[in-house]
PDB file of C-alpha atoms in Angstrom:
ATOM      1  CA  MET A  53      92.877 149.796  58.292  1.00  0.00           C
ATOM      2  CA  PHE A  54      95.266 147.138  59.616  1.00  0.00           C
ATOM      3  CA  PRO A  55      98.885 148.155  58.955  1.00  0.00           C
ATOM      4  CA  TRP A  56      99.894 144.548  58.176  1.00  0.00           C
ATOM      5  CA  ILE A  57      97.055 144.027  55.653  1.00  0.00           C
ATOM      6  CA  TYR A  58      97.312 146.326  52.731  1.00  0.00           C
ATOM      7  CA  GLY A  59      93.999 147.608  51.517  1.00  0.00           C
ATOM      8  CA  PHE A  60      91.882 146.244  54.452  1.00  0.00           C
ATOM      9  CA  HIS A  61      88.725 148.168  55.237  1.00  0.00           C
ATOM     10  CA  TRP A  62      86.097 147.508  57.930  1.00  0.00           C
ATOM     11  CA  THR A  63      82.720 146.374  56.662  1.00  0.00           C
ATOM     12  CA  PRO A  64      79.444 145.631  58.511  1.00  0.00           C
ATOM     13  CA  MET A  65      80.207 141.924  58.009  1.00  0.00           C
ATOM     14  CA  HIS A  66      83.513 142.245  59.918  1.00  0.00           C
ATOM     15  CA  ILE A  67      81.850 144.063  62.784  1.00  0.00           C
ATOM     16  CA  ALA A  68      79.046 141.474  63.023  1.00  0.00           C
ATOM     17  CA  PHE A  69      81.537 138.613  63.008  1.00  0.00           C
ATOM     18  CA  LEU A  70      83.703 140.135  65.735  1.00  0.00           C
ATOM     19  CA  THR A  71      80.620 140.897  67.851  1.00  0.00           C
ATOM     20  CA  ILE A  72      79.416 137.292  67.663  1.00  0.00           C
ATOM     21  CA  PHE A  73      82.930 135.972  68.315  1.00  0.00           C
ATOM     22  CA  GLY A  74      83.267 138.222  71.345  1.00  0.00           C
ATOM     23  CA  CYS A  75      79.943 136.998  72.743  1.00  0.00           C
ATOM     24  CA  VAL A  76      81.063 133.388  72.375  1.00  0.00           C
ATOM     25  CA  ILE A  77      84.301 134.142  74.236  1.00  0.00           C
ATOM     26  CA  VAL A  78      82.366 135.823  77.057  1.00  0.00           C
ATOM     27  CA  VAL A  79      79.929 132.865  77.376  1.00  0.00           C
ATOM     28  CA  VAL A  80      82.750 130.302  77.449  1.00  0.00           C
ATOM     29  CA  ALA A  81      84.717 132.307  80.022  1.00  0.00           C
ATOM     30  CA  ALA A  82      81.641 132.747  82.222  1.00  0.00           C
ATOM     31  CA  THR A  83      80.880 129.000  82.046  1.00  0.00           C
ATOM     32  CA  VAL A  84      84.429 128.115  83.060  1.00  0.00           C
ATOM     33  CA  ILE A  85      84.374 130.576  85.968  1.00  0.00           C
ATOM     34  CA  ILE A  86      81.015 129.239  87.232  1.00  0.00           C
ATOM     35  CA  ALA A  87      82.284 125.635  86.977  1.00  0.00           C
ATOM     36  CA  ILE A  88      85.435 126.501  88.923  1.00  0.00           C
ATOM     37  CA  ARG A  89      83.422 128.231  91.665  1.00  0.00           C
ATOM     38  CA  ARG A  90      81.003 125.299  91.967  1.00  0.00           C
ATOM     39  CA  THR A  91      83.892 122.822  92.135  1.00  0.00           C
ATOM     40  CA  ARG A  92      85.569 124.843  94.880  1.00  0.00           C
ATOM     41  CA  ARG A  93      82.332 124.969  96.880  1.00  0.00           C
ATOM     42  CA  THR A  94      81.914 121.197  96.499  1.00  0.00           C
ATOM     43  CA  LEU A  95      85.479 120.469  97.543  1.00  0.00           C
ATOM     44  CA  SER A  96      85.277 122.787 100.543  1.00  0.00           C
ATOM     45  CA  GLY A  97      82.049 121.232 101.823  1.00  0.00           C
ATOM     46  CA  THR A  98      82.727 117.578 101.049  1.00  0.00           C
ATOM     47  CA  SER A  99      85.515 115.405 102.354  1.00  0.00           C
ATOM     48  CA  LEU A 100      87.568 113.293  99.984  1.00  0.00           C
ATOM     49  CA  GLU A 101      86.206 110.125 101.606  1.00  0.00           C
ATOM     50  CA  LYS A 102      82.649 111.283 101.072  1.00  0.00           C
ATOM     51  CA  MET A 103      83.414 112.029  97.432  1.00  0.00           C
ATOM     52  CA  GLN A 104      84.978 108.561  97.108  1.00  0.00           C
ATOM     53  CA  TRP A 105      81.866 106.941  98.598  1.00  0.00           C
ATOM     54  CA  MET A 106      79.551 108.974  96.357  1.00  0.00           C
ATOM     55  CA  SER A 107      81.528 107.783  93.331  1.00  0.00           C
ATOM     56  CA  GLU A 108      81.570 104.153  94.486  1.00  0.00           C
ATOM     57  CA  PHE A 109      77.860 104.251  95.296  1.00  0.00           C
ATOM     58  CA  GLU A 110      77.014 105.431  91.790  1.00  0.00           C
ATOM     59  CA  ASP A 111      78.970 102.482  90.402  1.00  0.00           C
ATOM     60  CA  LEU A 112      76.976  99.939  92.425  1.00  0.00           C
ATOM     61  CA  PRO A 113      74.446  97.922  90.396  1.00  0.00           C
ATOM     62  CA  LEU A 114      70.780  98.721  90.983  1.00  0.00           C
ATOM     63  CA  PHE A 115      70.270  95.398  92.784  1.00  0.00           C
ATOM     64  CA  ALA A 116      72.791  96.484  95.441  1.00  0.00           C
ATOM     65  CA  ARG A 117      71.219  99.933  95.779  1.00  0.00           C
ATOM     66  CA  ALA A 118      67.728  98.723  96.645  1.00  0.00           C
ATOM     67  CA  CYS A 119      65.986 100.838  99.284  1.00  0.00           C
ATOM     68  CA  ARG A 120      65.602  99.173 102.705  1.00  0.00           C
ATOM     69  CA  HIS A 121      61.834  99.687 102.407  1.00  0.00           C
ATOM     70  CA  GLN A 122      61.741  97.717  99.183  1.00  0.00           C
ATOM     71  CA  MET A 123      63.548  94.823 100.843  1.00  0.00           C
ATOM     72  CA  THR A 124      60.974  94.730 103.645  1.00  0.00           C
ATOM     73  CA  GLY A 125      58.095  94.794 101.149  1.00  0.00           C
ATOM     74  CA  GLU A 126      56.853  98.243 102.216  1.00  0.00           C
ATOM     75  CA  THR A 127      57.112  99.425  98.631  1.00  0.00           C
ATOM     76  CA  PRO A 128      57.243  97.279  95.467  1.00  0.00           C
ATOM     77  CA  SER A 129      60.202  99.038  93.905  1.00  0.00           C
ATOM     78  CA  ARG A 130      62.485 101.762  95.130  1.00  0.00           C
ATOM     79  CA  THR A 131      66.171 102.508  94.558  1.00  0.00           C
ATOM     80  CA  CYS A 132      68.247 104.464  97.058  1.00  0.00           C
ATOM     81  CA  HIS A 133      69.574 107.783  95.779  1.00  0.00           C
ATOM     82  CA  GLN A 134      70.918 108.981  99.141  1.00  0.00           C
ATOM     83  CA  GLU A 135      74.117 106.886  99.306  1.00  0.00           C
ATOM     84  CA  PHE A 136      72.444 104.716 102.003  1.00  0.00           C
ATOM     85  CA  ASP A 137      72.239 107.735 104.284  1.00  0.00           C
ATOM     86  CA  CYS A 138      68.598 107.660 105.379  1.00  0.00           C
ATOM     87  CA  ARG A 139      69.336 110.606 107.672  1.00  0.00           C
ATOM     88  CA  THR A 140      69.005 112.841 104.610  1.00  0.00           C
ATOM     89  CA  CYS A 141      66.098 110.970 102.998  1.00  0.00           C
ATOM     90  CA  SER A 142      62.701 112.702 103.231  1.00  0.00           C
ATOM     91  CA  ALA A 143      60.837 109.513 102.275  1.00  0.00           C
ATOM     92  CA  HIS A 144      62.374 107.472 105.125  1.00  0.00           C
ATOM     93  CA  SER A 145      60.473 109.360 107.831  1.00  0.00           C
ATOM     94  CA  GLN A 146      57.224 108.736 105.963  1.00  0.00           C
ATOM     95  CA  PHE A 147      57.863 104.982 105.990  1.00  0.00           C
ATOM     96  CA  LEU A 148      58.811 105.126 109.700  1.00  0.00           C
ATOM     97  CA  ALA A 149      55.487 106.788 110.499  1.00  0.00           C
ATOM     98  CA  LYS A 150      53.795 103.563 109.383  1.00  0.00           C
ATOM     99  CA  THR A 151      56.283 100.985 110.677  1.00  0.00           C
ATOM    100  CA  ALA A 152      59.281 101.680 112.898  1.00  0.00           C
ATOM    101  CA  PRO A 153      61.442  98.581 113.509  1.00  0.00           C
ATOM    102  CA  GLU A 154      63.298  98.558 116.812  1.00  0.00           C
ATOM    103  CA  LEU A 155      66.115  96.658 118.486  1.00  0.00           C
ATOM    104  CA  ALA A 156      65.222  93.417 120.256  1.00  0.00           C
ATOM    105  CA  PRO A 157      66.499  91.878 123.516  1.00  0.00           C
ATOM    106  CA  ALA A 158      69.922  90.236 123.384  1.00  0.00           C
ATOM    107  CA  THR A 159      68.301  86.813 123.476  1.00  0.00           C
ATOM    108  CA  ALA A 160      66.388  87.406 120.231  1.00  0.00           C
ATOM    109  CA  ASP A 161      68.895  86.152 117.674  1.00  0.00           C
ATOM    110  CA  GLN A 162      67.972  86.098 114.022  1.00  0.00           C
ATOM    111  CA  ALA A 163      69.507  83.076 112.288  1.00  0.00           C
ATOM    112  CA  VAL A 164      69.420  83.242 108.479  1.00  0.00           C
ATOM    113  CA  TYR A 165      70.852  80.238 106.645  1.00  0.00           C
ATOM    114  CA  GLY A 166      73.000  79.598 109.688  1.00  0.00           C
ATOM    115  CA  LEU A 167      74.270  83.176 109.946  1.00  0.00           C
ATOM    116  CA  ALA A 168      74.049  84.603 113.452  1.00  0.00           C
ATOM    117  CA  MET A 169      72.506  88.064 113.237  1.00  0.00           C
ATOM    118  CA  PRO A 170      71.672  89.202 116.797  1.00  0.00           C
ATOM    119  CA  LEU A 171      68.836  91.712 116.856  1.00  0.00           C
ATOM    120  CA  ASP A 172      70.140  93.708 119.805  1.00  0.00           C
ATOM    121  CA  ARG A 173      72.276  95.826 117.473  1.00  0.00           C
ATOM    122  CA  TYR A 174      72.189  97.917 114.317  1.00  0.00           C
ATOM    123  CA  TYR A 175      73.578  96.836 110.959  1.00  0.00           C
ATOM    124  CA  HIS A 176      75.314  98.871 108.283  1.00  0.00           C
ATOM    125  CA  ARG A 177      74.924  97.770 104.679  1.00  0.00           C
ATOM    126  CA  GLY A 178      78.696  97.456 104.408  1.00  0.00           C
ATOM    127  CA  HIS A 179      78.425  94.484 106.837  1.00  0.00           C
ATOM    128  CA  THR A 180      79.396  96.030 110.115  1.00  0.00           C
ATOM    129  CA  TRP A 181      77.246  96.087 113.234  1.00  0.00           C
ATOM    130  CA  VAL A 182      76.874  98.798 115.876  1.00  0.00           C
ATOM    131  CA  GLN A 183      75.882  98.026 119.458  1.00  0.00           C
ATOM    132  CA  PRO A 184      75.305 100.546 122.240  1.00  0.00           C
ATOM    133  CA  ALA A 185      78.027 100.204 124.877  1.00  0.00           C
ATOM    134  CA  GLU A 186      78.849 101.855 128.156  1.00  0.00           C
ATOM    135  CA  ASN A 187      79.336 105.590 128.696  1.00  0.00           C
ATOM    136  CA  GLY A 188      77.411 106.561 125.582  1.00  0.00           C
ATOM    137  CA  CYS A 189      79.872 104.818 123.265  1.00  0.00           C
ATOM    138  CA  TYR A 190      79.169 102.225 120.591  1.00  0.00           C
ATOM    139  CA  THR A 191      80.943  98.969 119.782  1.00  0.00           C
ATOM    140  CA  VAL A 192      81.543  98.146 116.110  1.00  0.00           C
ATOM    141  CA  GLY A 193      82.282  94.761 114.566  1.00  0.00           C
ATOM    142  CA  LEU A 194      81.905  92.696 111.406  1.00  0.00           C
ATOM    143  CA  ASP A 195      78.688  90.765 110.845  1.00  0.00           C
ATOM    144  CA  ASP A 196      78.641  86.998 110.424  1.00  0.00           C
ATOM    145  CA  LEU A 197      78.417  87.031 106.629  1.00  0.00           C
ATOM    146  CA  ALA A 198      81.602  89.120 106.343  1.00  0.00           C
ATOM    147  CA  LEU A 199      83.331  86.980 108.971  1.00  0.00           C
ATOM    148  CA  ARG A 200      82.549  83.741 107.128  1.00  0.00           C
ATOM    149  CA  MET A 201      83.560  85.219 103.793  1.00  0.00           C
ATOM    150  CA  ILE A 202      86.862  86.712 104.919  1.00  0.00           C
ATOM    151  CA  GLY A 203      87.730  84.492 107.850  1.00  0.00           C
ATOM    152  CA  LYS A 204      90.509  85.603 110.145  1.00  0.00           C
ATOM    153  CA  PRO A 205      92.369  88.466 108.442  1.00  0.00           C
ATOM    154  CA  GLU A 206      96.150  88.287 108.242  1.00  0.00           C
ATOM    155  CA  GLN A 207      96.521  92.013 108.778  1.00  0.00           C
ATOM    156  CA  VAL A 208      94.221  94.677 110.205  1.00  0.00           C
ATOM    157  CA  GLU A 209      94.875  98.406 110.109  1.00  0.00           C
ATOM    158  CA  LEU A 210      92.660 100.201 112.607  1.00  0.00           C
ATOM    159  CA  PRO A 211      92.342 103.984 113.010  1.00  0.00           C
ATOM    160  CA  ALA A 212      94.229 105.336 116.003  1.00  0.00           C
ATOM    161  CA  VAL A 213      92.399 106.350 119.156  1.00  0.00           C
ATOM    162  CA  GLY A 214      91.223 109.921 118.702  1.00  0.00           C
ATOM    163  CA  THR A 215      90.640 109.552 114.952  1.00  0.00           C
ATOM    164  CA  VAL A 216      87.435 111.135 113.699  1.00  0.00           C
ATOM    165  CA  ILE A 217      85.550 108.848 111.335  1.00  0.00           C
ATOM    166  CA  SER A 218      82.400 109.372 109.315  1.00  0.00           C
ATOM    167  CA  ALA A 219      79.653 107.026 108.184  1.00  0.00           C
ATOM    168  CA  GLN A 220      80.474 105.550 104.750  1.00  0.00           C
ATOM    169  CA  GLY A 221      84.115 106.628 105.158  1.00  0.00           C
ATOM    170  CA  THR A 222      86.951 104.253 105.968  1.00  0.00           C
ATOM    171  CA  GLY A 223      86.384 102.278 109.156  1.00  0.00           C
ATOM    172  CA  TRP A 224      89.451 100.102 108.904  1.00  0.00           C
ATOM    173  CA  LEU A 225      91.518  98.093 106.422  1.00  0.00           C
ATOM    174  CA  MET A 226      92.031  94.332 106.271  1.00  0.00           C
ATOM    175  CA  LYS A 227      94.227  91.982 104.255  1.00  0.00           C
ATOM    176  CA  LYS A 228      93.669  88.290 103.683  1.00  0.00           C
ATOM    177  CA  GLY A 229      95.742  86.535 101.044  1.00  0.00           C
ATOM    178  CA  LYS A 230      95.605  88.678  97.900  1.00  0.00           C
ATOM    179  CA  ALA A 231      92.525  90.547  99.098  1.00  0.00           C
ATOM    180  CA  SER A 232      92.855  94.089 100.431  1.00  0.00           C
ATOM    181  CA  LEU A 233      89.534  95.259 101.813  1.00  0.00           C
ATOM    182  CA  ARG A 234      88.274  98.603 103.066  1.00  0.00           C
ATOM    183  CA  VAL A 235      85.522  98.290 105.648  1.00  0.00           C
ATOM    184  CA  LEU A 236      83.105 101.221 105.674  1.00  0.00           C
ATOM    185  CA  ALA A 237      82.571 103.033 108.954  1.00  0.00           C
ATOM    186  CA  PRO A 238      78.948 102.609 110.044  1.00  0.00           C
ATOM    187  CA  MET A 239      78.583 105.859 112.001  1.00  0.00           C
ATOM    188  CA  ASP A 240      80.067 109.281 112.730  1.00  0.00           C
ATOM    189  CA  GLY A 241      82.256 109.638 115.789  1.00  0.00           C
ATOM    190  CA  VAL A 242      85.647 109.498 117.423  1.00  0.00           C
ATOM    191  CA  VAL A 243      87.567 106.263 117.983  1.00  0.00           C
ATOM    192  CA  VAL A 244      88.028 105.730 121.723  1.00  0.00           C
ATOM    193  CA  GLU A 245      89.308 102.137 121.772  1.00  0.00           C
ATOM    194  CA  GLN A 246      90.672  99.521 119.381  1.00  0.00           C
ATOM    195  CA  GLY A 247      89.587  95.897 119.449  1.00  0.00           C
ATOM    196  CA  THR A 248      90.591  92.721 117.656  1.00  0.00           C
ATOM    197  CA  GLY A 249      88.921  90.055 115.597  1.00  0.00           C
ATOM    198  CA  ASP A 250      89.465  87.607 118.452  1.00  0.00           C
ATOM    199  CA  ALA A 251      87.625  89.971 120.793  1.00  0.00           C
ATOM    200  CA  GLY A 252      84.659  89.947 118.410  1.00  0.00           C
ATOM    201  CA  TRP A 253      84.785  93.680 117.744  1.00  0.00           C
ATOM    202  CA  TYR A 254      87.153  96.186 116.149  1.00  0.00           C
ATOM    203  CA  LEU A 255      86.289  99.691 117.341  1.00  0.00           C
ATOM    204  CA  LYS A 256      84.584 101.586 120.111  1.00  0.00           C
ATOM    205  CA  ILE A 257      83.284 104.929 118.969  1.00  0.00           C
ATOM    206  CA  ARG A 258      82.013 107.954 120.821  1.00  0.00           C
ATOM    207  CA  PRO A 259      79.431 109.800 118.698  1.00  0.00           C
ATOM    208  CA  LYS A 260      80.119 113.367 117.652  1.00  0.00           C
ATOM    209  CA  ASP A 261      76.874 114.571 119.159  1.00  0.00           C
ATOM    210  CA  GLU A 262      75.482 113.719 122.582  1.00  0.00           C
ATOM    211  CA  LYS A 263      73.024 111.315 120.971  1.00  0.00           C
ATOM    212  CA  ALA A 264      74.126 109.385 117.891  1.00  0.00           C
ATOM    213  CA  ASN A 265      71.935 109.575 114.813  1.00  0.00           C
ATOM    214  CA  LEU A 266      71.741 105.965 113.636  1.00  0.00           C
ATOM    215  CA  THR A 267      68.694 106.406 111.432  1.00  0.00           C
ATOM    216  CA  HIS A 268      70.590 105.042 108.442  1.00  0.00           C
ATOM    217  CA  LEU A 269      71.306 101.664 110.088  1.00  0.00           C
ATOM    218  CA  LEU A 270      69.121  98.581 109.689  1.00  0.00           C
ATOM    219  CA  ARG A 271      67.478  96.972 112.688  1.00  0.00           C
ATOM    220  CA  GLY A 272      64.889  94.484 113.885  1.00  0.00           C
ATOM    221  CA  SER A 273      62.592  93.161 111.164  1.00  0.00           C
ATOM    222  CA  GLU A 274      64.763  94.732 108.444  1.00  0.00           C
ATOM    223  CA  VAL A 275      67.708  92.419 109.121  1.00  0.00           C
ATOM    224  CA  ARG A 276      66.386  89.146 107.714  1.00  0.00           C
ATOM    225  CA  PRO A 277      65.224  90.411 104.266  1.00  0.00           C
ATOM    226  CA  TRP A 278      68.447  92.381 103.922  1.00  0.00           C
ATOM    227  CA  ILE A 279      70.766  89.468 104.705  1.00  0.00           C
ATOM    228  CA  VAL A 280      68.802  87.162 102.375  1.00  0.00           C
ATOM    229  CA  ARG A 281      69.383  89.709  99.622  1.00  0.00           C
ATOM    230  CA  GLU A 282      73.069  89.915 100.545  1.00  0.00           C
ATOM    231  CA  ILE A 283      73.418  86.151 100.177  1.00  0.00           C
ATOM    232  CA  GLU A 284      71.969  86.525  96.690  1.00  0.00           C
ATOM    233  CA  ARG A 285      74.563  89.227  95.979  1.00  0.00           C
ATOM    234  CA  LEU A 286      77.281  86.872  97.185  1.00  0.00           C
ATOM    235  CA  GLU A 287      75.996  84.180  94.838  1.00  0.00           C
ATOM    236  CA  LEU A 288      76.132  86.639  91.937  1.00  0.00           C
ATOM    237  CA  ALA A 289      79.631  87.814  92.901  1.00  0.00           C
ATOM    238  CA  LEU A 290      80.903  84.227  92.978  1.00  0.00           C
ATOM    239  CA  SER A 291      79.336  83.246  89.648  1.00  0.00           C
ATOM    240  CA  PRO A 292      82.013  84.890  87.427  1.00  0.00           C
ATOM    241  CA  ASN A 293      84.613  82.865  89.350  1.00  0.00           C
ATOM    242  CA  GLY A 294      83.037  79.665  88.150  1.00  0.00           C
ATOM    243  CA  VAL A 295      81.665  78.932  91.590  1.00  0.00           C
ATOM    244  CA  GLY A 296      77.961  78.653  92.096  1.00  0.00           C
ATOM    245  CA  PHE A 297      75.988  77.718  95.155  1.00  0.00           C
ATOM    246  CA  SER A 298      72.463  77.864  96.395  1.00  0.00           C
ATOM    247  CA  LEU A 299      71.124  77.894  99.935  1.00  0.00           C
ATOM    248  CA  ALA A 300      67.559  77.330  98.881  1.00  0.00           C
ATOM    249  CA  ASP A 301      67.780  73.771 100.212  1.00  0.00           C
ATOM    250  CA  GLY A 302      68.576  74.993 103.721  1.00  0.00           C
ATOM    251  CA  GLY A 303      72.374  74.781 103.563  1.00  0.00           C
ATOM    252  CA  GLU A 304      74.716  77.135 105.400  1.00  0.00           C
ATOM    253  CA  LEU A 305      77.710  79.249 104.469  1.00  0.00           C
ATOM    254  CA  VAL A 306      80.934  77.620 105.609  1.00  0.00           C
ATOM    255  CA  ASP A 307      83.535  79.337 107.758  1.00  0.00           C
ATOM    256  CA  GLU A 308      86.723  80.708 106.184  1.00  0.00           C
ATOM    257  CA  MET A 309      85.259  80.707 102.667  1.00  0.00           C
ATOM    258  CA  SER A 310      88.390  82.382 101.296  1.00  0.00           C
ATOM    259  CA  GLU A 311      90.516  79.472 102.548  1.00  0.00           C
ATOM    260  CA  GLN A 312      88.026  76.827 101.419  1.00  0.00           C
ATOM    261  CA  ALA A 313      88.184  78.186  97.853  1.00  0.00           C
ATOM    262  CA  PRO A 314      91.533  80.012  97.421  1.00  0.00           C
ATOM    263  CA  GLU A 315      91.192  80.015  93.616  1.00  0.00           C
ATOM    264  CA  ILE A 316      88.455  82.670  93.836  1.00  0.00           C
ATOM    265  CA  ASP A 317      89.218  86.360  93.388  1.00  0.00           C
ATOM    266  CA  TRP A 318      88.324  87.277  96.957  1.00  0.00           C
ATOM    267  CA  ASP A 319      89.651  90.793  96.472  1.00  0.00           C
ATOM    268  CA  GLY A 320      86.860  91.353  93.956  1.00  0.00           C
ATOM    269  CA  VAL A 321      84.197  89.315  95.735  1.00  0.00           C
ATOM    270  CA  GLY A 322      84.980  90.866  99.126  1.00  0.00           C
ATOM    271  CA  GLY A 323      85.033  94.349  97.625  1.00  0.00           C
ATOM    272  CA  THR A 324      81.628  93.767  96.048  1.00  0.00           C
ATOM    273  CA  ILE A 325      80.003  92.563  99.256  1.00  0.00           C
ATOM    274  CA  LEU A 326      81.608  95.329 101.333  1.00  0.00           C
ATOM    275  CA  LEU A 327      80.256  97.918  98.861  1.00  0.00           C
ATOM    276  CA  GLN A 328      83.491  98.920  97.203  1.00  0.00           C
ATOM    277  CA  ALA A 329      81.713  98.836  93.807  1.00  0.00           C
TER     278      ALA A 329
END
């Protein structure tokens, strides 16, 4: 039958083999085409920063991914699977129906082991705070734990005015010694003004929509249990560096920790606390 094979003749076995082989080729080709289409849909609907955050979030240990409602004792055990974006979490609204923490007056400071955590603002789990400002804008700064850990950065790279930023994307970059840190943006919006560390804030943001959706940010009674847990995370992050400490006896975190202990890998420790996996 085949001119290059003398004496070849088709048999039912040949036909069956080629039929099965053809089916396998069709299945493999269809699988590849479906995978390519799904990847294109994902890439078109998801920004690179969001994909980076999704990857980093999956690499976080379970202790760091605890649900805010577990930390407050509303549920005995629950791990976040929404990349800390409670805006897309169906269970969050059910918890809020029972208890809905709110902001407090500016005079109601929450001191935790000496850390100043004012309750008149929202907190992002990447250690930034968000405070309503004038003209519908919001002021963004670093919380006291991040400030004491990093100290005064040697270099800060802020997004230009007019830059659109998204929650969990890059808020700004900082360098201190050998540490290069990416601070996560706490909310969606457009940068309308740049600040400085000396001013106590870094960005002013105008929300994308008329009213910002800050459902994913911690507030009120959620702040204390969260920051206590974050201090525990800091203890764990410092342990591999041969540095251990405990605040159970009522001590306080010192200022400029990175300068007090320059031998520590603050690039790794800072990245861990700022949720860079």
